[in-house]
mmCIF file of C-alpha atoms in Angstrom:
data_model
loop_
_atom_site.group_PDB
_atom_site.id
_atom_site.type_symbol
_atom_site.label_atom_id
_atom_site.label_comp_id
_atom_site.label_asym_id
_atom_site.label_seq_id
_atom_site.Cartn_x
_atom_site.Cartn_y
_atom_site.Cartn_z
ATOM 1 C CA MET D 1351 -6.527 -23.510 -8.699
ATOM 2 C CA LEU D 1352 -3.378 -22.719 -10.696
ATOM 3 C CA ASP D 1353 -2.686 -26.414 -11.287
ATOM 4 C CA MET D 1354 -6.250 -26.966 -12.483
ATOM 5 C CA VAL D 1355 -5.983 -24.069 -14.937
ATOM 6 C CA LYS D 1356 -2.658 -25.374 -16.260
ATOM 7 C CA ALA D 1357 -4.129 -28.858 -16.704
ATOM 8 C CA ARG D 1358 -7.162 -27.439 -18.516
ATOM 9 C CA LEU D 1359 -4.925 -25.478 -20.894
ATOM 10 C CA GLN D 1360 -2.819 -28.555 -21.563
ATOM 11 C CA SER D 1361 -5.968 -30.545 -22.351
ATOM 12 C CA PHE D 1362 -6.566 -28.093 -25.213
ATOM 13 C CA GLY D 1363 -3.048 -28.610 -26.561
ATOM 14 C CA TYR D 1364 -1.428 -25.495 -25.076
ATOM 15 C CA GLU D 1365 2.057 -25.945 -23.641
ATOM 16 C CA ILE D 1366 2.787 -23.737 -20.618
ATOM 17 C CA LYS D 1367 5.749 -21.438 -21.298
ATOM 18 C CA ASP D 1368 8.052 -19.348 -19.133
ATOM 19 C CA GLY D 1369 6.238 -16.216 -18.035
ATOM 20 C CA ASP D 1370 2.763 -17.741 -18.378
ATOM 21 C CA GLU D 1371 2.435 -18.358 -14.650
ATOM 22 C CA THR D 1372 2.353 -14.625 -13.884
ATOM 23 C CA ILE D 1373 -0.413 -14.062 -16.418
ATOM 24 C CA LEU D 1374 -2.276 -17.129 -15.156
ATOM 25 C CA ASN D 1375 -2.125 -15.903 -11.556
ATOM 26 C CA PHE D 1376 -3.518 -12.530 -12.615
ATOM 27 C CA CYS D 1377 -6.326 -14.182 -14.606
ATOM 28 C CA ILE D 1378 -7.200 -16.425 -11.664
ATOM 29 C CA GLN D 1379 -7.289 -13.460 -9.264
ATOM 30 C CA LYS D 1380 -9.467 -11.514 -11.700
ATOM 31 C CA VAL D 1381 -11.968 -14.362 -12.017
ATOM 32 C CA GLU D 1382 -11.979 -15.041 -8.271
ATOM 33 C CA SER D 1383 -12.670 -11.371 -7.530
ATOM 34 C CA SER D 1384 -15.434 -11.283 -10.098
ATOM 35 C CA ILE D 1385 -17.174 -14.357 -8.664
ATOM 36 C CA LYS D 1386 -16.738 -13.215 -5.064
ATOM 37 C CA ASN D 1387 -18.183 -9.787 -5.878
ATOM 38 C CA ASP D 1388 -21.039 -11.170 -7.938
ATOM 39 C CA CYS D 1389 -22.028 -13.728 -5.283
ATOM 40 C CA ASN D 1390 -21.114 -11.557 -2.272
ATOM 41 C CA VAL D 1391 -19.004 -14.329 -0.709
ATOM 42 C CA SER D 1392 -15.504 -14.352 0.752
ATOM 43 C CA SER D 1393 -14.270 -17.448 -1.117
ATOM 44 C CA ILE D 1394 -15.150 -19.351 -4.282
ATOM 45 C CA PRO D 1395 -17.862 -21.937 -3.512
ATOM 46 C CA ASP D 1396 -16.896 -25.524 -4.345
ATOM 47 C CA GLY D 1397 -19.698 -25.725 -6.909
ATOM 48 C CA LEU D 1398 -18.183 -22.877 -8.925
ATOM 49 C CA VAL D 1399 -14.551 -24.002 -9.013
ATOM 50 C CA CYS D 1400 -14.783 -25.682 -12.443
ATOM 51 C CA ILE D 1401 -16.569 -22.647 -13.862
ATOM 52 C CA ALA D 1402 -13.860 -20.410 -12.368
ATOM 53 C CA VAL D 1403 -11.157 -22.566 -13.988
ATOM 54 C CA ASP D 1404 -12.786 -22.252 -17.423
ATOM 55 C CA MET D 1405 -13.238 -18.503 -16.955
ATOM 56 C CA ALA D 1406 -9.559 -18.135 -15.987
ATOM 57 C CA VAL D 1407 -8.568 -20.118 -19.093
ATOM 58 C CA GLY D 1408 -10.806 -17.819 -21.162
ATOM 59 C CA GLU D 1409 -9.168 -14.734 -19.666
ATOM 60 C CA PHE D 1410 -5.719 -16.180 -20.327
ATOM 61 C CA LEU D 1411 -6.534 -17.053 -23.946
ATOM 62 C CA THR D 1412 -8.025 -13.589 -24.478
ATOM 63 C CA ALA D 1413 -4.781 -12.003 -23.288
ATOM 64 C CA LYS D 1414 -2.698 -14.338 -25.431
ATOM 65 C CA LYS D 1415 -4.896 -13.737 -28.486
ATOM 66 C CA THR D 1416 -4.554 -9.988 -28.029
ATOM 67 C CA PHE D 1417 -0.866 -9.672 -27.199
ATOM 68 C CA SER D 1418 0.792 -12.830 -28.519
ATOM 69 C CA PRO D 1419 -1.424 -14.658 -31.027
ATOM 70 C CA ASP D 1420 1.419 -16.809 -32.357
ATOM 71 C CA SER D 1421 1.861 -18.417 -28.925
ATOM 72 C CA ILE D 1422 -1.555 -20.093 -29.079
ATOM 73 C CA ALA D 1423 -1.164 -21.517 -32.565
ATOM 74 C CA GLY D 1424 -0.936 -25.065 -31.179
ATOM 75 C CA LEU D 1425 -4.483 -25.158 -29.801
ATOM 76 C CA ASP D 1426 -6.631 -27.935 -31.243
ATOM 77 C CA LEU D 1427 -9.681 -25.810 -32.066
ATOM 78 C CA ASP D 1428 -11.181 -28.267 -34.519
ATOM 79 C CA TYR D 1429 -11.870 -30.605 -31.622
ATOM 80 C CA ALA D 1430 -12.427 -28.073 -28.868
ATOM 81 C CA VAL D 1431 -15.240 -25.989 -30.328
ATOM 82 C CA LYS D 1432 -16.959 -28.139 -32.888
ATOM 83 C CA GLN D 1433 -19.702 -29.342 -30.581
ATOM 84 C CA ILE D 1434 -20.647 -28.908 -26.936
ATOM 85 C CA GLN D 1435 -23.374 -30.987 -25.349
ATOM 86 C CA THR D 1436 -24.755 -30.214 -21.907
ATOM 87 C CA GLY D 1437 -27.630 -32.426 -20.844
ATOM 88 C CA ASP D 1438 -30.176 -32.326 -23.621
ATOM 89 C CA THR D 1439 -28.781 -29.097 -25.106
ATOM 90 C CA ASN D 1440 -26.420 -29.443 -28.030
ATOM 91 C CA THR D 1441 -24.445 -26.480 -29.381
ATOM 92 C CA VAL D 1442 -22.546 -26.876 -32.646
ATOM 93 C CA PHE D 1443 -20.024 -24.128 -33.381
ATOM 94 C CA ALA D 1444 -18.705 -25.330 -36.732
ATOM 95 C CA THR D 1445 -21.086 -27.090 -39.108
ATOM 96 C CA GLY D 1446 -19.051 -28.390 -41.995
ATOM 97 C CA GLU D 1447 -15.596 -27.939 -43.367
ATOM 98 C CA GLY D 1448 -14.393 -24.399 -43.816
ATOM 99 C CA SER D 1449 -17.480 -22.728 -42.384
ATOM 100 C CA GLN D 1450 -15.436 -20.767 -39.832
ATOM 101 C CA THR D 1451 -11.927 -19.458 -39.829
ATOM 102 C CA ALA D 1452 -9.531 -20.463 -37.075
ATOM 103 C CA GLU D 1453 -9.896 -17.010 -35.506
ATOM 104 C CA GLN D 1454 -13.694 -17.284 -35.484
ATOM 105 C CA ARG D 1455 -13.470 -20.684 -33.806
ATOM 106 C CA LEU D 1456 -11.043 -19.301 -31.217
ATOM 107 C CA THR D 1457 -13.315 -16.326 -30.520
ATOM 108 C CA ALA D 1458 -16.356 -18.606 -30.119
ATOM 109 C CA PHE D 1459 -14.397 -20.897 -27.823
ATOM 110 C CA ILE D 1460 -13.145 -18.046 -25.637
ATOM 111 C CA SER D 1461 -16.655 -16.613 -25.439
ATOM 112 C CA TYR D 1462 -17.946 -19.994 -24.294
ATOM 113 C CA LEU D 1463 -15.257 -20.283 -21.605
ATOM 114 C CA LEU D 1464 -15.952 -16.786 -20.281
ATOM 115 C CA THR D 1465 -19.746 -17.072 -20.133
ATOM 116 C CA TYR D 1466 -20.672 -20.706 -19.544
ATOM 117 C CA GLY D 1467 -21.964 -21.328 -16.025
ATOM 118 C CA LYS D 1468 -22.589 -17.727 -15.001
ATOM 119 C CA GLY D 1469 -26.235 -18.661 -14.444
ATOM 120 C CA GLU D 1470 -25.083 -20.927 -11.627
ATOM 121 C CA PHE D 1471 -23.802 -17.937 -9.660
ATOM 122 C CA ALA D 1472 -27.368 -17.329 -8.477
ATOM 123 C CA CYS D 1473 -27.272 -20.592 -6.483
ATOM 124 C CA TYR D 1474 -24.494 -19.156 -4.310
ATOM 125 C CA ARG D 1475 -25.472 -15.488 -4.215
ATOM 126 C CA ARG D 1476 -25.906 -13.815 -0.831
ATOM 127 C CA ILE D 1477 -27.999 -10.726 -0.229
ATOM 128 C CA ARG D 1478 -26.048 -7.559 0.552
ATOM 129 C CA TRP D 1479 -27.240 -5.541 3.565
#
């Protein structure tokens, strides 16, 4: 999953730096544990892998935003969070020039990464006895 998370970050314009792999591994483990506990399964179901990747990216960006905001300055947020379309649902995060600051766009984007797809956990949930 580490390679998938790295590729996803690079698709947003983030260049992986020395020391990022340790943080990425922690974020991946955190997300995996969360999904496993929520679904009561021993491994991440195949149908949730892409959601887990986005959640790990969201965790990573949250840590970077908190502790090293200058390191994520290269993200292309104008493209990444302007509009998201899923099926017949269309979500527009920035409607017009200057309506949101770069930090607001980053926060909205991170929130999307951390929460999108959590409703799909129910498809894989097992009952605890």
